[in-house]
């Protein structure tokens, strides 16, 4: 434990020293990140160890602002050299680059953000104590061995294995800004996944299952994960095409989570500013039916994206994104908030280098009153989609066309597995055409989502 | 501006340290193993709203240690090149070895150099940041002057340079230095409240000044604007199965998704690819030859040596329609009893080696492109694509159009909105009925993702006609 604390202290020192170095090199404002990731993973295939990996990585990143007659200009850079000379070199490099950057009158330096106060920080640390995942490499190996063995033995149809993977580790981050704010946190994680193949030759079907949690003891059991993967692979056997035409599409939770990313991408304040969002003009409008509610929750027991402050030190708070179908606003960092003349919502996302981005924390699409079977019961002609592939989503227009696989729904019943088709529509219409939302709310890392049924999409097949 | 702090091309770790790492990590029963040391820098300038508001840079260094025994691999990495951290990595990589005896130390010695396919210097060395910034501003003005409907211009210039040292189990030291540059233009146009985007890019493993000189950059701007404006008029794409003509160049992403991934050695050794049992069998129409060639000078997907130090080569994957080759790294080659093909690649020292593509393309045929298009009674002519993806087990692959036209009676009727095309990798090339004489390689924009790792790749294709493919539009 003291070892962990020491490492966290090292990172805080590095971040603070980097800010100091930037100011010394001529910056008027700066903020810095220092990160360290350690982890292990082990992969088992056919009952044997296939790979063992050990990760030991760290990095520092700096953003520095310089004053020019036309306003503030900035630049960013990252490195791995944390020696005193290394920090100084990085700081000088960033300041020199900032002097070449074009000033932006709307630039927002890291001063005066709504930081969490000392009480909030202490409270957070108490509720989210530093700890490791609880796994040793041997325990991870045993979990992967069990998971793969159960998946392979699940059915005589299971013909091959792509292996089971167990990994665990700790990420540590420290943030410091020239206005004096400094804070950090560490986060453990453990994950278990398995991928198996059913059938042979041209009839082969592969599927997988995974779970990730902050602590190994909170992971779903190897039996659960193995059963899910094997069941999914087996039930796809014999999949064929279906006729082209209009259909109601039921997105099972695993694939419905992609609808959340399309939504959060479109309400990203920077995308809105850049006119790159199909929802740019829809603030305050009904974009879903009235029974749809979606929240962003940065402090949730099940969520993997918990955070007290964002990439600019702005305090994060629970926020309703879709309130009874209505879009309540856009996700912002301080820059987008300034330009859009709204409050900063605490959604700045920073890497070690590169411009600030925007992204959600944990997003929860609240479940409805119908189980998946009831939803299917009410559909004459549809497709239960269990897999999506490809990137055919245009964020500017909302046009949507992706490869899909799943199960044909005929007269309220699942009739046969389907593959090799596409589903298409426009996201704005798809959101409006949501027919029902399932009660089967399921967590996938930092999103929780139920089954979602959407009317009037186009299936292309034979 | 700061560059790689160490003297380039020289080992940043003492040979004696590397020698004792190899001895410590490699058990007597190891089949293979290596140390991979990487030092890299990158710079990027991004323009939006008419201003280069953001310049960023990064530098990184680290070492990956790897031990291979049979089907198992131990891998550890660290970004601290100090002896204690390095020895800890060596110990961790040895985890698969159990209690076997270590090997006797070997001396580190230089390998004979493979032919260099690109310059061994930082590609941005001779273009100051200010010149790059001026260039982006000029391209922004150009885009806005071409068409008044241009509302937003995003332009970026990125360059990177990596210095790589591979130390094999026997102490052989292989060096490569890899430059990479890229220019990207993306515009948003607006008319009557309707918005569309278009983008274009280019690059490769050559000096930045060459990418920015001449007409190439201006051509990319015109192309991005043309695509965006074209898409303003795009109508709904059809939904269903019909013939498709693919244009030359980047539509070669078809080959990358439909067959390339399925021929990677790991999937075939494990029997998880739909192509696993098809070696020597017909997988494409007669006349179709597909190669993967990492040895073309200065291409984005090219490598003088791969990330295991194997010299790049031209590998024939399909010859006259018959499956003839896999893409192999050293481990999968050994397990399959074949020779490595120079396709062992890793995103960085922090990632394991996987068999990956380099530049994958179909050789030219004899048909004239105009004859191929006029053969299309009713179908889609697709000239440009966004990304694609494949399920190598079922063989289902997709790729999404960014410039496509509806064709009737052999004539282009109107542009159609972006649609995903879906097919089966083991079937699609058997449905190719015409092959153009106009092979083109892509402009140098491809990035391939596998197992969470991204590597630069190239593709290429002549104009081809596929008799049947499913088009994922909305007009059923």
Coordinates of N, CA and C in Angstrom, one line a residue, chain B residues 159-326:
Chain B
X159 N 3.8 14.0 -38.9 CA 5.0 13.3 -39.3 C 5.5 12.5 -38.1
X160 N 6.2 11.4 -38.4 CA 6.8 10.7 -37.3 C 8.0 10.0 -37.8
X161 N 8.8 9.6 -36.8 CA 10.1 9.0 -37.1 C 10.4 8.0 -36.0
X162 N 10.7 6.7 -36.3 CA 11.0 5.8 -35.3 C 12.3 5.1 -35.6
X163 N 13.1 5.0 -34.6 CA 14.4 4.3 -34.7 C 14.2 3.0 -34.0
X164 N 14.5 1.9 -34.7 CA 14.2 0.5 -34.1 C 15.4 -0.4 -34.1
X165 N 15.6 -1.0 -33.0 CA 16.7 -2.0 -32.9 C 16.1 -3.4 -32.5
X166 N 16.4 -4.4 -33.3 CA 15.9 -5.7 -32.9 C 17.1 -6.6 -32.6
X167 N 17.1 -7.2 -31.4 CA 18.2 -8.1 -31.0 C 17.7 -9.5 -30.9
X168 N 18.1 -10.3 -31.8 CA 17.6 -11.7 -31.8 C 18.3 -12.5 -30.8
X169 N 17.7 -13.7 -30.6 CA 18.2 -14.7 -29.6 C 19.7 -15.0 -29.7
X170 N 20.2 -15.0 -31.0 CA 21.6 -15.4 -31.2 C 22.5 -14.1 -31.1
X171 N 21.9 -13.0 -30.7 CA 22.7 -11.8 -30.6 C 22.8 -10.9 -31.8
X172 N 22.1 -11.3 -32.9 CA 22.1 -10.5 -34.1 C 21.4 -9.2 -33.9
X173 N 22.0 -8.1 -34.3 CA 21.4 -6.8 -34.1 C 20.9 -6.2 -35.5
X174 N 19.6 -6.0 -35.6 CA 19.1 -5.5 -36.9 C 18.5 -4.1 -36.6
X175 N 18.8 -3.1 -37.4 CA 18.4 -1.8 -37.2 C 17.5 -1.3 -38.4
X176 N 16.5 -0.5 -38.1 CA 15.7 0.2 -39.1 C 15.3 1.5 -38.6
X177 N 15.2 2.5 -39.4 CA 14.6 3.8 -39.1 C 13.5 4.1 -40.0
X178 N 12.3 4.5 -39.5 CA 11.1 4.5 -40.3 C 10.5 5.9 -40.3
X179 N 10.5 6.6 -41.4 CA 9.8 7.9 -41.5 C 8.4 7.7 -42.0
X180 N 7.5 8.6 -41.6 CA 6.1 8.5 -42.1 C 5.5 9.9 -42.1
X181 N 4.9 10.3 -43.2 CA 4.3 11.6 -43.2 C 2.9 11.5 -43.7
X182 N 2.0 12.4 -43.4 CA 0.6 12.4 -43.8 C 0.0 13.8 -43.9
X183 N -0.7 14.0 -44.9 CA -1.5 15.3 -45.0 C -3.0 14.9 -45.2
X184 N -3.8 15.5 -44.4 CA -5.2 15.2 -44.4 C -6.1 16.5 -44.6
X185 N -7.1 16.4 -45.4 CA -8.0 17.6 -45.6 C -9.4 17.1 -45.5
X186 N -10.2 17.8 -44.7 CA -11.6 17.4 -44.6 C -12.4 18.7 -44.6
X187 N -13.5 18.7 -45.3 CA -14.3 20.0 -45.4 C -15.7 19.6 -45.1
X188 N -16.4 20.6 -44.6 CA -17.9 20.6 -44.4 C -18.5 21.6 -45.3
X189 N -19.4 21.2 -46.2 CA -20.1 22.1 -47.1 C -21.6 22.2 -46.6
X190 N -22.2 23.3 -46.9 CA -23.6 23.5 -46.5 C -24.4 24.2 -47.6
X191 N -25.5 23.7 -47.9 CA -26.4 24.3 -48.9 C -27.8 24.1 -48.5
X192 N -28.6 25.2 -48.4 CA -30.0 25.1 -48.0 C -30.2 24.3 -46.7
X193 N -29.3 24.5 -45.7 CA -29.4 23.9 -44.4 C -28.9 22.4 -44.4
X194 N -28.5 21.9 -45.6 CA -28.0 20.5 -45.6 C -26.5 20.5 -45.6
X195 N -26.0 19.7 -44.8 CA -24.5 19.6 -44.6 C -24.0 18.3 -45.1
X196 N -22.8 18.3 -45.6 CA -22.1 17.1 -46.0 C -20.6 17.3 -45.8
X197 N -19.9 16.2 -45.7 CA -18.4 16.3 -45.6 C -17.7 15.6 -46.7
X198 N -16.5 15.9 -47.0 CA -15.6 15.2 -47.9 C -14.2 15.2 -47.4
X199 N -13.5 14.2 -47.6 CA -12.1 14.3 -47.1 C -11.2 13.6 -48.1
X200 N -9.9 13.9 -48.0 CA -8.9 13.3 -48.9 C -7.5 13.4 -48.1
X201 N -6.7 12.5 -48.4 CA -5.4 12.5 -47.8 C -4.3 11.8 -48.6
X202 N -3.1 11.9 -48.1 CA -2.0 11.2 -48.8 C -0.8 11.2 -47.9
X203 N 0.2 10.3 -48.3 CA 1.4 10.3 -47.5 C 2.2 9.1 -47.8
X204 N 3.2 8.8 -47.0 CA 4.1 7.7 -47.2 C 5.4 7.8 -46.4
X205 N 6.3 7.0 -46.7 CA 7.6 7.0 -46.0 C 8.6 7.8 -46.8
X206 N 8.4 9.1 -46.9 CA 9.3 10.0 -47.7 C 9.4 11.4 -47.0
X207 N 10.3 12.2 -47.5 CA 10.4 13.5 -46.8 C 9.2 14.4 -46.9
X208 N 8.9 15.1 -45.9 CA 7.7 16.0 -45.9 C 7.7 17.0 -47.0
X209 N 8.9 17.5 -47.3 CA 8.9 18.5 -48.4 C 8.3 18.0 -49.7
X210 N 8.5 16.7 -49.9 CA 7.9 16.2 -51.2 C 6.4 16.2 -51.1
X211 N 5.8 15.9 -50.0 CA 4.4 15.8 -49.8 C 3.8 17.2 -50.0
X212 N 4.5 18.2 -49.6 CA 4.0 19.6 -49.6 C 4.3 20.4 -50.9
X213 N 5.3 19.8 -51.7 CA 5.7 20.5 -52.9 C 4.8 20.2 -54.1
X214 N 4.8 20.9 -55.1 CA 4.1 20.6 -56.3 C 2.6 20.7 -56.1
X215 N 1.8 20.0 -56.9 CA 0.4 20.1 -57.0 C -0.4 19.2 -56.1
X216 N 0.4 18.2 -55.4 CA -0.3 17.2 -54.7 C -1.3 17.7 -53.6
X217 N -0.8 18.6 -52.8 CA -1.6 19.1 -51.7 C -2.8 19.8 -52.2
X218 N -2.6 20.6 -53.3 CA -3.8 21.3 -53.8 C -4.8 20.3 -54.4
X219 N -4.3 19.3 -55.0 CA -5.1 18.2 -55.6 C -6.0 17.6 -54.5
X220 N -5.4 17.4 -53.3 CA -6.2 16.8 -52.2 C -7.3 17.7 -51.7
X221 N -7.0 19.0 -51.7 CA -8.0 20.0 -51.3 C -9.2 20.0 -52.3
X222 N -8.8 20.0 -53.6 CA -9.9 20.0 -54.6 C -10.7 18.7 -54.5
X223 N -10.0 17.6 -54.2 CA -10.7 16.3 -54.1 C -11.7 16.3 -52.9
X224 N -11.2 16.8 -51.8 CA -12.1 16.9 -50.6 C -13.4 17.7 -50.8
X225 N -13.2 18.9 -51.5 CA -14.3 19.7 -51.8 C -15.2 19.1 -52.8
X226 N -14.6 18.5 -53.8 CA -15.5 17.8 -54.8 C -16.3 16.7 -54.2
X227 N -15.8 15.9 -53.3 CA -16.5 14.8 -52.6 C -17.7 15.4 -51.8
X228 N -17.4 16.4 -51.0 CA -18.4 17.0 -50.1 C -19.6 17.5 -51.0
X229 N -19.2 18.3 -52.0 CA -20.3 18.9 -52.9 C -21.1 17.8 -53.6
X230 N -20.4 16.8 -54.0 CA -21.0 15.6 -54.7 C -22.1 15.0 -53.8
X231 N -21.7 14.8 -52.5 CA -22.6 14.2 -51.6 C -23.8 15.0 -51.2
X232 N -23.7 16.3 -51.5 CA -24.9 17.2 -51.3 C -26.1 16.7 -52.2
X233 N -25.7 16.2 -53.3 CA -26.7 15.7 -54.3 C -27.0 14.3 -54.2
X234 N -26.3 13.6 -53.3 CA -26.4 12.1 -53.3 C -27.9 11.7 -52.9
X235 N -28.4 10.7 -53.6 CA -29.7 10.1 -53.2 C -29.5 8.8 -52.4
X236 N -30.7 8.3 -52.0 CA -30.7 7.1 -51.2 C -30.0 6.0 -52.1
X237 N -29.2 5.2 -51.4 CA -28.6 4.0 -52.2 C -29.6 2.9 -52.1
X238 N -29.5 2.0 -53.2 CA -30.4 0.9 -53.2 C -30.1 -0.1 -52.1
X239 N -31.0 -1.0 -51.7 CA -30.8 -2.0 -50.7 C -31.0 -3.4 -51.4
X240 N -30.0 -4.2 -51.4 CA -30.2 -5.5 -52.0 C -29.0 -5.9 -52.8
X241 N -29.1 -7.1 -53.4 CA -28.0 -7.7 -54.1 C -27.9 -7.3 -55.5
X242 N -26.7 -6.8 -56.0 CA -26.6 -6.4 -57.4 C -25.1 -6.4 -57.8
X243 N -24.9 -6.2 -59.1 CA -23.5 -6.1 -59.6 C -22.8 -4.8 -59.1
X244 N -21.5 -4.8 -58.9 CA -20.8 -3.7 -58.4 C -19.5 -3.5 -59.2
X245 N -19.2 -2.3 -59.7 CA -17.9 -2.1 -60.3 C -17.1 -1.2 -59.3
X246 N -15.9 -1.7 -58.9 CA -15.1 -0.9 -58.0 C -14.0 -0.2 -58.8
X247 N -13.8 1.1 -58.5 CA -12.7 1.8 -59.2 C -11.4 1.4 -58.7
X248 N -10.3 1.9 -59.3 CA -8.9 1.5 -59.0 C -8.4 2.2 -57.7
X249 N -7.4 1.7 -57.0 CA -6.8 2.3 -55.9 C -7.3 1.9 -54.6
X250 N -7.8 2.9 -53.8 CA -8.2 2.7 -52.4 C -9.3 1.6 -52.3
X251 N -10.2 1.4 -53.3 CA -11.2 0.3 -53.2 C -10.5 -1.0 -53.0
X252 N -9.2 -1.1 -53.1 CA -8.5 -2.3 -52.8 C -8.7 -2.7 -51.3
X253 N -9.3 -1.9 -50.5 CA -9.6 -2.2 -49.1 C -10.5 -3.5 -49.1
X254 N -11.2 -3.7 -50.3 CA -11.9 -5.0 -50.5 C -11.0 -6.2 -50.2
X255 N -9.8 -6.2 -50.8 CA -8.9 -7.3 -50.7 C -8.4 -7.4 -49.2
X256 N -8.1 -6.2 -48.6 CA -7.6 -6.2 -47.2 C -8.6 -6.9 -46.3
X257 N -9.9 -6.6 -46.5 CA -10.9 -7.1 -45.6 C -11.3 -8.5 -46.0
X258 N -11.6 -8.7 -47.3 CA -12.2 -9.9 -47.8 C -11.3 -11.1 -47.7
X259 N -10.0 -10.9 -48.0 CA -9.1 -12.1 -48.0 C -7.8 -11.9 -47.1
X260 N -7.3 -10.6 -47.1 CA -6.1 -10.4 -46.4 C -6.0 -10.9 -45.0
X261 N -6.9 -10.4 -44.2 CA -7.0 -10.8 -42.8 C -7.1 -12.4 -42.6
X262 N -8.0 -12.9 -43.5 CA -8.2 -14.4 -43.4 C -7.0 -15.2 -43.8
X263 N -6.0 -14.6 -44.4 CA -4.7 -15.3 -44.8 C -3.6 -15.0 -43.8
X264 N -3.9 -14.3 -42.7 CA -2.8 -14.1 -41.7 C -2.5 -15.4 -41.0
X265 N -1.2 -15.7 -40.8 CA -0.8 -17.0 -40.3 C -1.4 -17.5 -39.0
X266 N -1.6 -16.6 -38.1 CA -2.1 -17.0 -36.8 C -3.4 -17.7 -36.9
X267 N -4.3 -17.0 -37.6 CA -5.7 -17.6 -37.7 C -5.6 -19.0 -38.4
X268 N -4.7 -19.1 -39.4 CA -4.7 -20.3 -40.2 C -4.0 -21.4 -39.4
X269 N -3.0 -21.1 -38.6 CA -2.4 -22.1 -37.8 C -3.4 -22.7 -36.8
X270 N -4.2 -21.8 -36.3 CA -5.2 -22.2 -35.3 C -6.5 -22.7 -35.9
X271 N -6.6 -22.6 -37.2 CA -7.8 -23.2 -37.9 C -9.0 -22.3 -37.6
X272 N -8.9 -21.0 -37.3 CA -10.0 -20.2 -37.0 C -10.5 -19.4 -38.2
X273 N -9.7 -19.4 -39.3 CA -10.1 -18.6 -40.5 C -10.9 -19.5 -41.5
X274 N -11.8 -18.9 -42.2 CA -12.6 -19.6 -43.2 C -11.7 -20.1 -44.3
X275 N -10.4 -19.5 -44.4 CA -9.5 -20.0 -45.4 C -8.5 -21.1 -44.9
X276 N -8.7 -21.5 -43.7 CA -7.8 -22.5 -43.1 C -7.5 -23.7 -43.9
X277 N -8.5 -24.2 -44.5 CA -8.3 -25.5 -45.3 C -8.3 -25.3 -46.8
X278 N -8.0 -24.1 -47.2 CA -8.2 -23.8 -48.6 C -6.9 -23.7 -49.4
X279 N -5.7 -23.9 -48.8 CA -4.5 -23.8 -49.5 C -4.5 -24.7 -50.7
X280 N -4.1 -24.1 -51.9 CA -4.0 -24.9 -53.1 C -5.4 -25.0 -53.8
X281 N -6.4 -24.4 -53.2 CA -7.7 -24.5 -53.8 C -8.1 -23.2 -54.4
X282 N -9.1 -23.2 -55.2 CA -9.6 -22.0 -55.9 C -10.4 -21.2 -54.9
X283 N -10.0 -19.9 -54.8 CA -10.7 -19.0 -53.9 C -11.1 -17.7 -54.7
X284 N -10.7 -17.6 -56.0 CA -11.0 -16.4 -56.8 C -11.1 -16.9 -58.2
X285 N -11.7 -16.0 -59.0 CA -11.9 -16.3 -60.4 C -10.5 -16.4 -61.1
X286 N -10.4 -17.2 -62.2 CA -9.2 -17.3 -63.0 C -8.8 -15.9 -63.4
X287 N -7.5 -15.6 -63.5 CA -7.0 -14.3 -63.9 C -6.7 -13.4 -62.7
X288 N -7.2 -13.8 -61.5 CA -6.9 -13.0 -60.3 C -5.7 -13.4 -59.6
X289 N -4.8 -12.4 -59.5 CA -3.5 -12.6 -58.7 C -3.5 -11.5 -57.6
X290 N -3.3 -11.9 -56.4 CA -3.2 -10.9 -55.3 C -1.9 -11.1 -54.6
X291 N -1.2 -10.0 -54.3 CA 0.1 -10.1 -53.6 C 0.0 -9.1 -52.4
X292 N 0.9 -9.5 -51.5 CA 1.2 -8.5 -50.4 C 2.7 -8.2 -50.5
X293 N 3.0 -6.9 -50.7 CA 4.4 -6.5 -51.0 C 4.9 -5.4 -50.1
X294 N 5.7 -5.7 -49.1 CA 6.2 -4.7 -48.2 C 7.5 -4.1 -48.7
X295 N 7.9 -4.5 -49.9 CA 9.2 -4.1 -50.4 C 9.2 -3.0 -51.5
X296 N 8.1 -2.2 -51.5 CA 8.0 -1.2 -52.5 C 8.5 0.1 -51.9
X297 N 9.5 0.8 -52.5 CA 10.1 2.0 -51.9 C 9.1 3.0 -51.5
X298 N 9.2 3.5 -50.3 CA 8.6 4.7 -49.8 C 7.1 4.6 -49.6
X299 N 6.5 3.4 -49.8 CA 5.0 3.3 -49.5 C 4.7 3.3 -48.0
X300 N 3.5 3.8 -47.7 CA 3.1 3.8 -46.3 C 3.1 2.4 -45.7
X301 N 2.8 1.4 -46.4 CA 2.7 0.0 -45.8 C 4.1 -0.7 -45.9
X302 N 5.1 -0.1 -46.4 CA 6.4 -0.8 -46.7 C 7.3 -0.8 -45.4
X303 N 8.1 -1.8 -45.4 CA 9.1 -1.9 -44.3 C 10.4 -2.5 -44.9
X304 N 11.5 -1.9 -44.6 CA 12.8 -2.6 -45.0 C 12.9 -3.9 -44.4
X305 N 12.7 -4.0 -43.1 CA 12.6 -5.3 -42.4 C 11.3 -5.2 -41.5
X306 N 10.7 -6.3 -41.2 CA 9.6 -6.3 -40.4 C 10.0 -6.1 -38.9
X307 N 9.1 -6.2 -38.0 CA 9.4 -6.0 -36.6 C 10.1 -7.2 -35.9
X308 N 10.4 -8.2 -36.7 CA 11.3 -9.3 -36.2 C 12.6 -9.3 -36.9
X309 N 12.8 -8.3 -37.8 CA 14.1 -8.2 -38.5 C 14.1 -9.0 -39.8
X310 N 12.9 -9.6 -40.2 CA 12.9 -10.3 -41.5 C 12.7 -9.3 -42.6
X311 N 13.5 -9.5 -43.7 CA 13.5 -8.6 -44.8 C 12.1 -8.7 -45.5
X312 N 11.6 -7.6 -45.9 CA 10.3 -7.5 -46.6 C 10.4 -8.2 -47.9
X313 N 9.2 -8.7 -48.4 CA 9.2 -9.4 -49.7 C 7.9 -9.3 -50.4
X314 N 7.8 -9.7 -51.6 CA 6.5 -9.8 -52.3 C 6.0 -11.2 -52.1
X315 N 4.8 -11.4 -51.5 CA 4.3 -12.7 -51.2 C 3.0 -12.9 -52.1
X316 N 3.0 -13.9 -52.9 CA 1.8 -14.1 -53.7 C 0.8 -14.9 -52.9
X317 N -0.4 -14.2 -52.6 CA -1.4 -14.8 -51.8 C -2.3 -15.7 -52.6
X318 N -2.7 -15.1 -53.8 CA -3.6 -15.8 -54.7 C -3.0 -15.7 -56.1
X319 N -2.8 -16.9 -56.8 CA -2.2 -16.8 -58.1 C -3.2 -17.4 -59.1
X320 N -3.6 -16.6 -60.0 CA -4.6 -17.1 -61.1 C -5.8 -17.8 -60.4
X321 N -6.2 -17.2 -59.3 CA -7.4 -17.7 -58.6 C -7.2 -18.7 -57.5
X322 N -5.9 -19.3 -57.4 CA -5.7 -20.4 -56.5 C -4.9 -19.8 -55.3
X323 N -5.4 -20.2 -54.1 CA -4.7 -19.8 -52.8 C -3.3 -20.4 -52.7
X324 N -2.3 -19.5 -52.6 CA -0.9 -20.0 -52.7 C -0.1 -19.6 -51.4
X325 N -0.5 -18.6 -50.7 CA 0.4 -18.2 -49.6 C -0.4 -17.6 -48.4
X326 N 0.3 -17.7 -47.3 CA -0.1 -17.0 -46.0 C 0.8 -15.9 -45.7

